[in-house]
Amino acid sequence: MNIRRLFFTTLILFAHNVFAQVKKQNGSVTVAFGWVTTAV
């Protein structure tokens, strides 16, 4: 399996989990985090 592909998959899953946790705590922070991920 491609290491780069595996790395990006792990990174996306990690970001998704963080996004879900933040979304539970604060909606405005979630929006800001969404903008950051979209920009990157």
PDB file of N, CA and C in Angstrom:
ATOM      1  N   MET A   1       0.841  -1.196   0.000  1.00  0.00           N
ATOM      2  CA  MET A   1       0.000   0.000   0.000  1.00  0.00           C
ATOM      3  C   MET A   1       0.880   1.252   0.000  1.00  0.00           C
ATOM      4  N   ASN A   2       0.378   2.289  -0.656  1.00  0.00           N
ATOM      5  CA  ASN A   2       1.141   3.526  -0.756  1.00  0.00           C
ATOM      6  C   ASN A   2       1.189   4.231   0.598  1.00  0.00           C
ATOM      7  N   ILE A   3       2.386   4.531   1.066  1.00  0.00           N
ATOM      8  CA  ILE A   3       2.566   5.165   2.375  1.00  0.00           C
ATOM      9  C   ILE A   3       1.950   6.561   2.390  1.00  0.00           C
ATOM     10  N   ARG A   4       2.117   7.303   1.310  1.00  0.00           N
ATOM     11  CA  ARG A   4       1.575   8.662   1.240  1.00  0.00           C
ATOM     12  C   ARG A   4       0.052   8.628   1.329  1.00  0.00           C
ATOM     13  N   ARG A   5      -0.547   7.669   0.642  1.00  0.00           N
ATOM     14  CA  ARG A   5      -2.005   7.539   0.659  1.00  0.00           C
ATOM     15  C   ARG A   5      -2.491   7.167   2.057  1.00  0.00           C
ATOM     16  N   LEU A   6      -1.759   6.268   2.705  1.00  0.00           N
ATOM     17  CA  LEU A   6      -2.092   5.854   4.064  1.00  0.00           C
ATOM     18  C   LEU A   6      -1.991   7.032   5.031  1.00  0.00           C
ATOM     19  N   PHE A   7      -0.951   7.850   4.849  1.00  0.00           N
ATOM     20  CA  PHE A   7      -0.745   9.024   5.693  1.00  0.00           C
ATOM     21  C   PHE A   7      -1.907   9.998   5.568  1.00  0.00           C
ATOM     22  N   PHE A   8      -2.314  10.294   4.330  1.00  0.00           N
ATOM     23  CA  PHE A   8      -3.406  11.233   4.108  1.00  0.00           C
ATOM     24  C   PHE A   8      -4.724  10.694   4.639  1.00  0.00           C
ATOM     25  N   THR A   9      -4.935   9.382   4.498  1.00  0.00           N
ATOM     26  CA  THR A   9      -6.157   8.761   5.016  1.00  0.00           C
ATOM     27  C   THR A   9      -6.225   8.911   6.527  1.00  0.00           C
ATOM     28  N   THR A  10      -5.096   8.648   7.197  1.00  0.00           N
ATOM     29  CA  THR A  10      -5.031   8.787   8.650  1.00  0.00           C
ATOM     30  C   THR A  10      -5.257  10.233   9.067  1.00  0.00           C
ATOM     31  N   LEU A  11      -4.659  11.152   8.320  1.00  0.00           N
ATOM     32  CA  LEU A  11      -4.785  12.574   8.621  1.00  0.00           C
ATOM     33  C   LEU A  11      -6.233  13.040   8.493  1.00  0.00           C
ATOM     34  N   ILE A  12      -6.913  12.576   7.439  1.00  0.00           N
ATOM     35  CA  ILE A  12      -8.312  12.946   7.217  1.00  0.00           C
ATOM     36  C   ILE A  12      -9.197  12.389   8.326  1.00  0.00           C
ATOM     37  N   LEU A  13      -8.970  11.131   8.699  1.00  0.00           N
ATOM     38  CA  LEU A  13      -9.759  10.514   9.765  1.00  0.00           C
ATOM     39  C   LEU A  13      -9.543  11.244  11.085  1.00  0.00           C
ATOM     40  N   PHE A  14      -8.287  11.613  11.370  1.00  0.00           N
ATOM     41  CA  PHE A  14      -7.959  12.342  12.588  1.00  0.00           C
ATOM     42  C   PHE A  14      -8.658  13.695  12.616  1.00  0.00           C
ATOM     43  N   ALA A  15      -8.590  14.415  11.491  1.00  0.00           N
ATOM     44  CA  ALA A  15      -9.230  15.727  11.392  1.00  0.00           C
ATOM     45  C   ALA A  15     -10.743  15.600  11.553  1.00  0.00           C
ATOM     46  N   HIS A  16     -11.313  14.538  11.004  1.00  0.00           N
ATOM     47  CA  HIS A  16     -12.751  14.308  11.101  1.00  0.00           C
ATOM     48  C   HIS A  16     -13.163  14.074  12.552  1.00  0.00           C
ATOM     49  N   ASN A  17     -12.353  13.320  13.289  1.00  0.00           N
ATOM     50  CA  ASN A  17     -12.636  13.061  14.699  1.00  0.00           C
ATOM     51  C   ASN A  17     -12.541  14.336  15.528  1.00  0.00           C
ATOM     52  N   VAL A  18     -11.511  15.134  15.275  1.00  0.00           N
ATOM     53  CA  VAL A  18     -11.342  16.407  15.978  1.00  0.00           C
ATOM     54  C   VAL A  18     -12.518  17.327  15.675  1.00  0.00           C
ATOM     55  N   PHE A  19     -12.912  17.354  14.401  1.00  0.00           N
ATOM     56  CA  PHE A  19     -14.032  18.176  13.961  1.00  0.00           C
ATOM     57  C   PHE A  19     -15.307  17.788  14.704  1.00  0.00           C
ATOM     58  N   ALA A  20     -15.534  16.489  14.865  1.00  0.00           N
ATOM     59  CA  ALA A  20     -16.729  15.996  15.550  1.00  0.00           C
ATOM     60  C   ALA A  20     -16.711  16.373  17.032  1.00  0.00           C
ATOM     61  N   GLN A  21     -15.559  16.277  17.661  1.00  0.00           N
ATOM     62  CA  GLN A  21     -15.432  16.619  19.076  1.00  0.00           C
ATOM     63  C   GLN A  21     -15.670  18.107  19.311  1.00  0.00           C
ATOM     64  N   VAL A  22     -15.072  18.934  18.465  1.00  0.00           N
ATOM     65  CA  VAL A  22     -15.225  20.387  18.595  1.00  0.00           C
ATOM     66  C   VAL A  22     -16.670  20.792  18.338  1.00  0.00           C
ATOM     67  N   LYS A  23     -17.302  20.129  17.388  1.00  0.00           N
ATOM     68  CA  LYS A  23     -18.683  20.440  17.027  1.00  0.00           C
ATOM     69  C   LYS A  23     -19.615  20.230  18.217  1.00  0.00           C
ATOM     70  N   LYS A  24     -19.313  19.234  19.049  1.00  0.00           N
ATOM     71  CA  LYS A  24     -20.124  18.969  20.234  1.00  0.00           C
ATOM     72  C   LYS A  24     -19.963  20.088  21.262  1.00  0.00           C
ATOM     73  N   GLN A  25     -18.784  20.664  21.329  1.00  0.00           N
ATOM     74  CA  GLN A  25     -18.464  21.644  22.362  1.00  0.00           C
ATOM     75  C   GLN A  25     -18.890  23.061  21.975  1.00  0.00           C
ATOM     76  N   ASN A  26     -18.544  23.472  20.764  1.00  0.00           N
ATOM     77  CA  ASN A  26     -18.809  24.855  20.385  1.00  0.00           C
ATOM     78  C   ASN A  26     -19.022  24.977  18.878  1.00  0.00           C
ATOM     79  N   GLY A  27     -20.182  25.485  18.480  1.00  0.00           N
ATOM     80  CA  GLY A  27     -20.528  25.603  17.064  1.00  0.00           C
ATOM     81  C   GLY A  27     -19.663  26.611  16.333  1.00  0.00           C
ATOM     82  N   SER A  28     -19.388  27.756  16.968  1.00  0.00           N
ATOM     83  CA  SER A  28     -18.605  28.802  16.307  1.00  0.00           C
ATOM     84  C   SER A  28     -17.173  28.342  16.049  1.00  0.00           C
ATOM     85  N   VAL A  29     -16.625  27.589  16.986  1.00  0.00           N
ATOM     86  CA  VAL A  29     -15.274  27.048  16.819  1.00  0.00           C
ATOM     87  C   VAL A  29     -15.257  26.059  15.658  1.00  0.00           C
ATOM     88  N   THR A  30     -16.351  25.304  15.525  1.00  0.00           N
ATOM     89  CA  THR A  30     -16.472  24.337  14.432  1.00  0.00           C
ATOM     90  C   THR A  30     -16.442  25.042  13.086  1.00  0.00           C
ATOM     91  N   VAL A  31     -17.138  26.164  12.992  1.00  0.00           N
ATOM     92  CA  VAL A  31     -17.165  26.942  11.755  1.00  0.00           C
ATOM     93  C   VAL A  31     -15.760  27.433  11.414  1.00  0.00           C
ATOM     94  N   ALA A  32     -15.054  27.960  12.409  1.00  0.00           N
ATOM     95  CA  ALA A  32     -13.696  28.453  12.203  1.00  0.00           C
ATOM     96  C   ALA A  32     -12.772  27.315  11.770  1.00  0.00           C
ATOM     97  N   PHE A  33     -12.925  26.165  12.414  1.00  0.00           N
ATOM     98  CA  PHE A  33     -12.111  24.997  12.074  1.00  0.00           C
ATOM     99  C   PHE A  33     -12.409  24.540  10.650  1.00  0.00           C
ATOM    100  N   GLY A  34     -13.667  24.629  10.259  1.00  0.00           N
ATOM    101  CA  GLY A  34     -14.074  24.266   8.904  1.00  0.00           C
ATOM    102  C   GLY A  34     -13.429  25.172   7.872  1.00  0.00           C
ATOM    103  N   TRP A  35     -13.356  26.458   8.194  1.00  0.00           N
ATOM    104  CA  TRP A  35     -12.717  27.415   7.278  1.00  0.00           C
ATOM    105  C   TRP A  35     -11.235  27.102   7.123  1.00  0.00           C
ATOM    106  N   VAL A  36     -10.601  26.744   8.227  1.00  0.00           N
ATOM    107  CA  VAL A  36      -9.170  26.424   8.202  1.00  0.00           C
ATOM    108  C   VAL A  36      -8.913  25.197   7.334  1.00  0.00           C
ATOM    109  N   THR A  37      -9.715  24.142   7.537  1.00  0.00           N
ATOM    110  CA  THR A  37      -9.516  22.915   6.765  1.00  0.00           C
ATOM    111  C   THR A  37      -9.805  23.148   5.290  1.00  0.00           C
ATOM    112  N   THR A  38     -10.788  23.996   4.995  1.00  0.00           N
ATOM    113  CA  THR A  38     -11.119  24.303   3.602  1.00  0.00           C
ATOM    114  C   THR A  38      -9.974  25.084   2.947  1.00  0.00           C
ATOM    115  N   ALA A  39      -9.390  26.023   3.699  1.00  0.00           N
ATOM    116  CA  ALA A  39      -8.287  26.831   3.186  1.00  0.00           C
ATOM    117  C   ALA A  39      -7.061  25.962   2.900  1.00  0.00           C
ATOM    118  N   VAL A  40      -6.826  24.996   3.758  1.00  0.00           N
ATOM    119  CA  VAL A  40      -5.674  24.100   3.598  1.00  0.00           C
ATOM    120  C   VAL A  40      -6.005  23.059   2.538  1.00  0.00           C
TER     121      VAL A  40
END
